[in-house]
Structures are given as C-alpha cells and as structure tokens.
PDB file of C-alpha atoms in Angstrom:
ATOM      1  CA  GLY A   1       4.159  28.357  -1.481  1.00 65.00           C
ATOM      2  CA  ALA A   2       2.092  26.336   0.942  1.00 72.00           C
ATOM      3  CA  VAL A   3       4.198  24.724   3.646  1.00 87.00           C
ATOM      4  CA  VAL A   4       3.366  21.798   5.883  1.00 92.00           C
ATOM      5  CA  SER A   5       5.656  21.286   8.825  1.00 93.00           C
ATOM      6  CA  GLN A   6       5.926  17.956  10.593  1.00 95.00           C
ATOM      7  CA  HIS A   7       7.617  17.382  13.921  1.00 96.00           C
ATOM      8  CA  PRO A   8       9.637  15.515  14.989  1.00 96.00           C
ATOM      9  CA  SER A   9      11.475  14.359  11.887  1.00 94.00           C
ATOM     10  CA  TRP A  10      12.593  11.243  13.662  1.00 95.00           C
ATOM     11  CA  VAL A  11      11.926   9.602  17.012  1.00 97.00           C
ATOM     12  CA  ILE A  12      13.044   6.481  18.797  1.00 97.00           C
ATOM     13  CA  CYS A  13      10.910   5.154  21.602  1.00 96.00           C
ATOM     14  CA  LYS A  14      10.627   2.084  23.755  1.00 97.00           C
ATOM     15  CA  SER A  15       7.960  -0.507  23.259  1.00 97.00           C
ATOM     16  CA  GLY A  16       4.840   0.297  25.266  1.00 97.00           C
ATOM     17  CA  THR A  17       5.285   4.068  25.271  1.00 97.00           C
ATOM     18  CA  SER A  18       3.276   6.621  23.292  1.00 97.00           C
ATOM     19  CA  VAL A  19       4.575   9.026  20.683  1.00 98.00           C
ATOM     20  CA  LYS A  20       2.947  12.196  19.396  1.00 98.00           C
ATOM     21  CA  ILE A  21       3.599  13.569  15.912  1.00 97.00           C
ATOM     22  CA  GLU A  22       2.561  17.088  14.968  1.00 97.00           C
ATOM     23  CA  CYS A  23       1.520  18.362  11.568  1.00 96.00           C
ATOM     24  CA  ARG A  24       1.172  22.088  11.021  1.00 95.00           C
ATOM     25  CA  SER A  25       0.092  24.125   8.034  1.00 92.00           C
ATOM     26  CA  LEU A  26       2.351  27.152   8.325  1.00 91.00           C
ATOM     27  CA  ASP A  27       0.862  29.634   5.893  1.00 85.00           C
ATOM     28  CA  PHE A  28      -2.647  28.402   5.236  1.00 84.00           C
ATOM     29  CA  GLN A  29      -5.601  26.965   7.028  1.00 85.00           C
ATOM     30  CA  ALA A  30      -6.518  23.357   6.542  1.00 85.00           C
ATOM     31  CA  THR A  31      -9.871  22.001   7.640  1.00 82.00           C
ATOM     32  CA  THR A  32      -8.709  18.591   6.518  1.00 85.00           C
ATOM     33  CA  MET A  33      -5.378  16.868   6.864  1.00 91.00           C
ATOM     34  CA  PHE A  34      -4.377  13.373   5.885  1.00 92.00           C
ATOM     35  CA  TRP A  35      -2.092  10.910   7.641  1.00 95.00           C
ATOM     36  CA  TYR A  36      -0.172   8.381   5.623  1.00 94.00           C
ATOM     37  CA  ARG A  37       2.103   5.549   6.599  1.00 95.00           C
ATOM     38  CA  GLN A  38       4.933   4.322   4.433  1.00 89.00           C
ATOM     39  CA  PHE A  39       6.811   1.076   4.935  1.00 83.00           C
ATOM     40  CA  PRO A  40      10.333   0.763   3.529  1.00 77.00           C
ATOM     41  CA  LYS A  41      10.358   0.699  -0.250  1.00 73.00           C
ATOM     42  CA  GLN A  42       6.577   0.738  -0.389  1.00 78.00           C
ATOM     43  CA  SER A  43       3.870   3.203  -1.254  1.00 83.00           C
ATOM     44  CA  LEU A  44       1.979   5.557   1.000  1.00 87.00           C
ATOM     45  CA  MET A  45      -1.027   4.034   2.653  1.00 90.00           C
ATOM     46  CA  LEU A  46      -3.714   6.417   3.828  1.00 90.00           C
ATOM     47  CA  MET A  47      -4.390   5.859   7.514  1.00 94.00           C
ATOM     48  CA  ALA A  48      -6.963   8.487   8.298  1.00 94.00           C
ATOM     49  CA  THR A  49      -8.489  11.813   7.376  1.00 90.00           C
ATOM     50  CA  SER A  50      -8.215  14.399  10.103  1.00 89.00           C
ATOM     51  CA  ASN A  51     -11.121  16.837  10.336  1.00 85.00           C
ATOM     52  CA  GLU A  52     -10.860  20.079  12.277  1.00 84.00           C
ATOM     53  CA  GLY A  53     -13.268  20.118  15.169  1.00 83.00           C
ATOM     54  CA  SER A  54     -14.621  16.616  14.635  1.00 85.00           C
ATOM     55  CA  LYS A  55     -13.611  13.009  14.743  1.00 89.00           C
ATOM     56  CA  ALA A  56     -11.102  11.636  12.299  1.00 92.00           C
ATOM     57  CA  THR A  57     -12.180   9.219   9.589  1.00 91.00           C
ATOM     58  CA  TYR A  58     -10.081   6.070   9.651  1.00 94.00           C
ATOM     59  CA  GLU A  59      -9.373   3.761   6.758  1.00 92.00           C
ATOM     60  CA  GLN A  60     -10.358   0.146   6.988  1.00 91.00           C
ATOM     61  CA  GLY A  61      -7.958  -1.874   9.071  1.00 92.00           C
ATOM     62  CA  VAL A  62      -6.494   1.092  10.976  1.00 94.00           C
ATOM     63  CA  GLU A  63      -6.981   0.863  14.732  1.00 94.00           C
ATOM     64  CA  LYS A  64      -8.609   4.025  16.031  1.00 94.00           C
ATOM     65  CA  ASP A  65      -7.536   3.438  19.620  1.00 95.00           C
ATOM     66  CA  LYS A  66      -3.952   2.874  18.616  1.00 96.00           C
ATOM     67  CA  PHE A  67      -3.551   5.812  16.281  1.00 97.00           C
ATOM     68  CA  LEU A  68      -5.226   8.749  17.981  1.00 96.00           C
ATOM     69  CA  ILE A  69      -5.786  11.788  15.815  1.00 95.00           C
ATOM     70  CA  ASN A  70      -6.653  15.230  17.083  1.00 92.00           C
ATOM     71  CA  HIS A  71      -7.303  18.229  14.839  1.00 90.00           C
ATOM     72  CA  ALA A  72      -7.927  20.958  17.364  1.00 83.00           C
ATOM     73  CA  SER A  73      -7.252  23.973  15.147  1.00 89.00           C
ATOM     74  CA  LEU A  74      -7.186  24.933  11.484  1.00 88.00           C
ATOM     75  CA  THR A  75      -3.401  24.669  11.396  1.00 91.00           C
ATOM     76  CA  LEU A  76      -2.578  21.706  13.611  1.00 94.00           C
ATOM     77  CA  SER A  77      -3.285  17.991  13.538  1.00 94.00           C
ATOM     78  CA  THR A  78      -1.580  15.454  15.794  1.00 96.00           C
ATOM     79  CA  LEU A  79      -1.151  11.720  15.488  1.00 97.00           C
ATOM     80  CA  THR A  80      -0.419   9.795  18.673  1.00 97.00           C
ATOM     81  CA  VAL A  81       0.820   6.250  18.407  1.00 97.00           C
ATOM     82  CA  THR A  82      -0.252   4.671  21.680  1.00 97.00           C
ATOM     83  CA  SER A  83       1.464   1.711  23.307  1.00 97.00           C
ATOM     84  CA  ALA A  84       3.898   1.506  20.459  1.00 97.00           C
ATOM     85  CA  HIS A  85       5.290  -1.810  19.311  1.00 96.00           C
ATOM     86  CA  PRO A  86       8.191  -2.563  16.974  1.00 95.00           C
ATOM     87  CA  GLU A  87       5.747  -3.297  14.144  1.00 94.00           C
ATOM     88  CA  ASP A  88       4.612   0.331  14.377  1.00 96.00           C
ATOM     89  CA  SER A  89       8.041   1.412  13.218  1.00 95.00           C
ATOM     90  CA  SER A  90       7.478   3.227   9.971  1.00 95.00           C
ATOM     91  CA  PHE A  91       7.610   6.553   8.154  1.00 93.00           C
ATOM     92  CA  TYR A  92       4.555   8.667   8.898  1.00 95.00           C
ATOM     93  CA  ILE A  93       3.660  11.543   6.581  1.00 94.00           C
ATOM     94  CA  CYS A  94       0.947  14.151   6.909  1.00 94.00           C
ATOM     95  CA  SER A  95      -0.539  16.315   4.186  1.00 91.00           C
ATOM     96  CA  ALA A  96      -3.082  19.046   3.623  1.00 87.00           C
ATOM     97  CA  ARG A  97      -4.655  20.991   0.796  1.00 75.00           C
ATOM     98  CA  SER A  98      -4.012  24.681   0.437  1.00 63.00           C
ATOM     99  CA  ALA A  99      -6.180  25.966  -2.385  1.00 50.00           C
ATOM    100  CA  PRO A 100      -9.314  27.963  -1.615  1.00 48.00           C
ATOM    101  CA  GLY A 101     -12.205  25.573  -1.327  1.00 52.00           C
ATOM    102  CA  GLN A 102      -9.680  22.754  -1.088  1.00 51.00           C
ATOM    103  CA  GLY A 103     -11.457  20.878  -3.840  1.00 55.00           C
ATOM    104  CA  LYS A 104     -10.488  17.545  -5.323  1.00 53.00           C
ATOM    105  CA  ASP A 105      -8.266  19.049  -7.990  1.00 55.00           C
ATOM    106  CA  SER A 106      -6.093  21.029  -5.615  1.00 63.00           C
ATOM    107  CA  PRO A 107      -2.816  19.361  -4.761  1.00 66.00           C
ATOM    108  CA  LEU A 108      -1.816  17.987  -1.417  1.00 78.00           C
ATOM    109  CA  HIS A 109       1.170  19.526   0.319  1.00 85.00           C
ATOM    110  CA  PHE A 110       3.196  17.082   2.322  1.00 89.00           C
ATOM    111  CA  GLY A 111       5.210  17.342   5.460  1.00 92.00           C
ATOM    112  CA  ASN A 112       8.725  15.919   5.452  1.00 90.00           C
ATOM    113  CA  GLY A 113       7.646  12.900   7.416  1.00 92.00           C
ATOM    114  CA  THR A 114       8.503  11.372  10.762  1.00 95.00           C
ATOM    115  CA  ARG A 115      10.657   8.283  11.031  1.00 94.00           C
ATOM    116  CA  LEU A 116       9.434   6.283  14.036  1.00 96.00           C
ATOM    117  CA  THR A 117      11.553   3.484  15.411  1.00 96.00           C
ATOM    118  CA  VAL A 118      10.180   1.427  18.280  1.00 97.00           C
ATOM    119  CA  THR A 119      12.750  -0.639  20.145  1.00 96.00           C
TER     120      THR A 119
ATOM    121  CA  ALA B   1     -13.103   2.521  -6.352  1.00 74.00           C
ATOM    122  CA  GLN B   2     -10.072   4.119  -7.930  1.00 82.00           C
ATOM    123  CA  SER B   3      -6.553   2.784  -8.260  1.00 88.00           C
ATOM    124  CA  VAL B   4      -3.289   3.339 -10.074  1.00 92.00           C
ATOM    125  CA  THR B   5      -0.737   0.827 -11.240  1.00 93.00           C
ATOM    126  CA  GLN B   6       2.873   1.748 -11.779  1.00 95.00           C
ATOM    127  CA  LEU B   7       4.715  -0.659 -14.020  1.00 91.00           C
ATOM    128  CA  GLY B   8       8.304  -1.162 -12.991  1.00 90.00           C
ATOM    129  CA  SER B   9       9.333  -0.664  -9.389  1.00 91.00           C
ATOM    130  CA  HIS B  10      12.859   0.217 -10.533  1.00 94.00           C
ATOM    131  CA  VAL B  11      13.923   2.121 -13.633  1.00 97.00           C
ATOM    132  CA  SER B  12      17.527   2.906 -14.501  1.00 97.00           C
ATOM    133  CA  VAL B  13      18.594   5.355 -17.201  1.00 97.00           C
ATOM    134  CA  SER B  14      21.802   7.020 -18.227  1.00 97.00           C
ATOM    135  CA  GLU B  15      22.305  10.711 -17.674  1.00 97.00           C
ATOM    136  CA  GLY B  16      20.927  12.547 -20.685  1.00 97.00           C
ATOM    137  CA  ALA B  17      18.641   9.705 -21.716  1.00 98.00           C
ATOM    138  CA  LEU B  18      14.859   9.765 -21.935  1.00 98.00           C
ATOM    139  CA  VAL B  19      12.954   9.080 -18.730  1.00 98.00           C
ATOM    140  CA  LEU B  20       9.668   7.181 -19.021  1.00 98.00           C
ATOM    141  CA  LEU B  21       7.752   6.155 -15.911  1.00 98.00           C
ATOM    142  CA  ARG B  22       4.519   4.322 -16.514  1.00 97.00           C
ATOM    143  CA  CYS B  23       1.213   4.775 -14.740  1.00 97.00           C
ATOM    144  CA  ASN B  24      -2.166   3.284 -15.563  1.00 97.00           C
ATOM    145  CA  TYR B  25      -5.299   4.194 -13.696  1.00 95.00           C
ATOM    146  CA  SER B  26      -8.657   2.674 -13.019  1.00 92.00           C
ATOM    147  CA  SER B  27     -11.609   4.926 -12.341  1.00 85.00           C
ATOM    148  CA  SER B  28     -15.353   4.793 -12.826  1.00 79.00           C
ATOM    149  CA  VAL B  29     -15.510   8.581 -13.202  1.00 79.00           C
ATOM    150  CA  PRO B  30     -13.186  11.083 -14.880  1.00 78.00           C
ATOM    151  CA  PRO B  31     -10.071  11.040 -12.751  1.00 85.00           C
ATOM    152  CA  TYR B  32      -7.768  13.690 -11.466  1.00 87.00           C
ATOM    153  CA  LEU B  33      -4.205  12.426 -11.731  1.00 91.00           C
ATOM    154  CA  PHE B  34      -0.979  13.481 -10.081  1.00 91.00           C
ATOM    155  CA  TRP B  35       2.713  12.693 -10.125  1.00 95.00           C
ATOM    156  CA  TYR B  36       4.758  13.224  -6.971  1.00 93.00           C
ATOM    157  CA  VAL B  37       8.486  12.848  -6.305  1.00 94.00           C
ATOM    158  CA  GLN B  38       9.993  11.732  -3.008  1.00 91.00           C
ATOM    159  CA  TYR B  39      13.618  12.110  -2.018  1.00 89.00           C
ATOM    160  CA  PRO B  40      14.999   9.889   0.771  1.00 82.00           C
ATOM    161  CA  ASN B  41      13.462  10.512   4.190  1.00 76.00           C
ATOM    162  CA  GLN B  42      11.402  13.408   2.909  1.00 81.00           C
ATOM    163  CA  GLY B  43       7.785  14.110   2.131  1.00 82.00           C
ATOM    164  CA  LEU B  44       6.337  14.285  -1.346  1.00 88.00           C
ATOM    165  CA  GLN B  45       6.628  17.129  -3.815  1.00 90.00           C
ATOM    166  CA  LEU B  46       4.100  17.666  -6.579  1.00 89.00           C
ATOM    167  CA  LEU B  47       5.554  17.392 -10.070  1.00 94.00           C
ATOM    168  CA  LEU B  48       2.391  17.920 -12.072  1.00 92.00           C
ATOM    169  CA  LYS B  49      -1.329  17.283 -12.135  1.00 89.00           C
ATOM    170  CA  TYR B  50      -4.085  16.564 -14.626  1.00 89.00           C
ATOM    171  CA  THR B  51      -7.480  18.026 -13.810  1.00 82.00           C
ATOM    172  CA  SER B  52      -9.451  17.564 -17.041  1.00 77.00           C
ATOM    173  CA  ALA B  53      -7.989  20.529 -18.893  1.00 76.00           C
ATOM    174  CA  ALA B  54      -5.158  19.977 -21.390  1.00 86.00           C
ATOM    175  CA  THR B  55      -4.218  16.332 -21.828  1.00 91.00           C
ATOM    176  CA  LEU B  56      -0.505  17.137 -22.040  1.00 95.00           C
ATOM    177  CA  VAL B  57       0.579  18.497 -18.701  1.00 95.00           C
ATOM    178  CA  LYS B  58       3.897  20.177 -18.052  1.00 95.00           C
ATOM    179  CA  GLY B  59       5.372  20.169 -14.595  1.00 94.00           C
ATOM    180  CA  ILE B  60       8.444  21.232 -12.719  1.00 93.00           C
ATOM    181  CA  ASN B  61      12.012  20.155 -13.435  1.00 93.00           C
ATOM    182  CA  GLY B  62      11.281  19.478 -17.106  1.00 96.00           C
ATOM    183  CA  PHE B  63       8.804  16.668 -16.519  1.00 97.00           C
ATOM    184  CA  GLU B  64       5.585  16.236 -18.403  1.00 97.00           C
ATOM    185  CA  ALA B  65       2.806  13.681 -18.619  1.00 97.00           C
ATOM    186  CA  GLU B  66       0.083  12.912 -21.107  1.00 96.00           C
ATOM    187  CA  PHE B  67      -3.406  11.795 -20.151  1.00 95.00           C
ATOM    188  CA  LYS B  68      -4.645   9.143 -22.571  1.00 95.00           C
ATOM    189  CA  LYS B  69      -8.185   8.110 -21.834  1.00 92.00           C
ATOM    190  CA  SER B  70      -8.221   5.353 -24.456  1.00 93.00           C
ATOM    191  CA  GLU B  71      -5.225   3.725 -22.781  1.00 95.00           C
ATOM    192  CA  THR B  72      -6.148   4.741 -19.208  1.00 95.00           C
ATOM    193  CA  SER B  73      -2.595   5.946 -18.877  1.00 96.00           C
ATOM    194  CA  PHE B  74      -0.747   8.929 -17.435  1.00 97.00           C
ATOM    195  CA  HIS B  75       2.906   8.214 -18.122  1.00 98.00           C
ATOM    196  CA  LEU B  76       5.593  10.598 -16.889  1.00 98.00           C
ATOM    197  CA  THR B  77       8.417  11.621 -19.221  1.00 98.00           C
ATOM    198  CA  LYS B  78      11.474  13.813 -19.309  1.00 98.00           C
ATOM    199  CA  PRO B  79      13.587  14.195 -22.466  1.00 97.00           C
ATOM    200  CA  SER B  80      16.953  14.217 -20.746  1.00 97.00           C
ATOM    201  CA  ALA B  81      17.666  12.725 -17.334  1.00 97.00           C
ATOM    202  CA  HIS B  82      19.804  14.543 -14.808  1.00 97.00           C
ATOM    203  CA  MET B  83      21.575  13.037 -11.842  1.00 96.00           C
ATOM    204  CA  SER B  84      19.365  15.075  -9.532  1.00 95.00           C
ATOM    205  CA  ASP B  85      16.280  13.280 -10.902  1.00 96.00           C
ATOM    206  CA  ALA B  86      17.207  10.138  -8.981  1.00 96.00           C
ATOM    207  CA  ALA B  87      14.332   9.655  -6.545  1.00 96.00           C
ATOM    208  CA  GLU B  88      11.126   7.736  -6.059  1.00 94.00           C
ATOM    209  CA  TYR B  89       8.145   8.760  -8.139  1.00 96.00           C
ATOM    210  CA  PHE B  90       4.521   8.156  -7.243  1.00 94.00           C
ATOM    211  CA  CYS B  91       1.498   8.339  -9.473  1.00 95.00           C
ATOM    212  CA  ALA B  92      -1.757   9.146  -7.689  1.00 92.00           C
ATOM    213  CA  VAL B  93      -5.461   9.483  -8.436  1.00 90.00           C
ATOM    214  CA  SER B  94      -8.107  11.432  -6.592  1.00 82.00           C
ATOM    215  CA  SER B  95     -11.147   9.625  -5.336  1.00 64.00           C
ATOM    216  CA  ASN B  96     -14.403  10.775  -6.806  1.00 50.00           C
ATOM    217  CA  TYR B  97     -15.734  12.681  -3.845  1.00 52.00           C
ATOM    218  CA  GLY B  98     -15.790  16.432  -3.924  1.00 53.00           C
ATOM    219  CA  GLY B  99     -14.471  18.799  -1.353  1.00 56.00           C
ATOM    220  CA  ALA B 100     -11.622  18.949   1.093  1.00 53.00           C
ATOM    221  CA  THR B 101     -11.962  15.349   2.276  1.00 58.00           C
ATOM    222  CA  ASN B 102     -11.217  13.977  -1.165  1.00 69.00           C
ATOM    223  CA  LYS B 103      -8.579  11.269  -0.784  1.00 77.00           C
ATOM    224  CA  LEU B 104      -5.494  10.653  -2.855  1.00 83.00           C
ATOM    225  CA  ILE B 105      -4.727   7.050  -3.778  1.00 86.00           C
ATOM    226  CA  PHE B 106      -1.091   6.282  -4.540  1.00 90.00           C
ATOM    227  CA  GLY B 107       0.597   3.759  -6.758  1.00 92.00           C
ATOM    228  CA  THR B 108       3.382   1.597  -5.432  1.00 90.00           C
ATOM    229  CA  GLY B 109       6.094   3.919  -6.684  1.00 93.00           C
ATOM    230  CA  THR B 110       8.965   3.714  -9.140  1.00 95.00           C
ATOM    231  CA  LEU B 111      12.517   4.212  -8.008  1.00 94.00           C
ATOM    232  CA  LEU B 112      14.467   6.049 -10.685  1.00 97.00           C
ATOM    233  CA  ALA B 113      18.225   5.610 -10.818  1.00 97.00           C
ATOM    234  CA  VAL B 114      20.350   7.796 -13.076  1.00 97.00           C
ATOM    235  CA  GLN B 115      23.721   6.434 -14.136  1.00 96.00           C
ATOM    236  CA  PRO B 116      26.564   8.794 -15.005  1.00 94.00           C
TER     237      PRO B 116
END
C-alpha cells in the first residue's frame, strides 16, 4: 500500500533555532501534500497545503514566515519551523493522496508524525 | 464550509461489547466522509470511507459506518470490541473542491477505551 514516511519521528531543539521535518511518499508521486498540527488530546488542524513546484497554501492564522514549506519534488515536502519557541511544541503530521488523479474521494495516507519539543 | 462534530470525547466499553462512535456532519454539498484511527504517537490510518456509493460502508478491523443523510450522521460501529481497538478515532469530511488539493476537515476525536 501507499506509504508516507516522515522524519524525524521526534526532535528536541532549543528556543530560537530552526527545525526541518521531511515528508516523503515512498511508493507514489504526490503533487500535493498536507501538513497538520496536533496539540495534546486535540484534533488535527490543517496548517497548509504543499504544492509541488509552487508556493504552499496556508490556512488562516498560520504564519507563512514561521512555518516554511518546500515541495521541491513529487515525493518530498519539507516543513521548517523557524525560530522555534516553546509554544511551537506539538505533533506535526504530513499526508498525501495516492490514487490516480488524487481526487477528493481518494484517501489521505499519513506519516507517523514528528513530535517537536522546544525547550 | 464543511465540518464534523464528534459527540463524546471519551467512550469506554467492555471487551466484547458493541462500539458506537458518533459523528455528525455539516455540508452544503454531498459530502465524502472518512473515519481514521490513531494510535499513540503515530499517524492516522484509514478505517473506511463513504464516497456516495453504498450507504453502509465496511472497513478494516470489523468496523463499519452508515451514512444517513436525513440525520446528517456517519456513526462508526463494531459489534464486538477488542482490546486492540483502544485508540483515538477521528471522523473527517472532504471539502467540496475537486482535485488533489481537496482538504480533509477533522472532528475533535473520540478516545476509545476497552476494559477487560
């Protein structure tokens, strides 16, 4: 089945530093990937839609300059949390569609998430 | 705009008992609906999906859900709970755009506990 790999699975960084999270579709090409953020015991909140070869589309309230998204190839999207602060600590999950045409009825495949802790 | 509401943030059942997780949706167009399961510190796994075909949808691990337009509901059920079913379950609806950029909107989740 379609596999989405996310790396790293967890990271601890100091306040003020930047952290990059990678999301790869291992056995399919994904023109679009999605980045979600999940606070403890809460739902997934869509942060942005990553588009291969073009700028990401951010959801309202998400800071573009803080959460940099790059989708340089059909199998890789990266999320960089710049100048991280403790309030950025969260669980970040990426996802992508695998079906041909990647239409609205095809399911999203999720990575295993990245636990970010900013100290 | 589309949204889903999951009633009950925590549900506890005994092993072997019926599992019922509730989800109601709001959509101005025919929705596509999904149920996902999340185990601790992991991503989400698709249980089942409704995409305007049969209203009773069967998924993995013995789960099923029924789309009821009149009640705007898509409740998830399983006849007999197993200890391994303990996890968090999310109901989700697709936004009404077509194509690859179509977004998935999640409910707040229901944490299922299974007692021995």
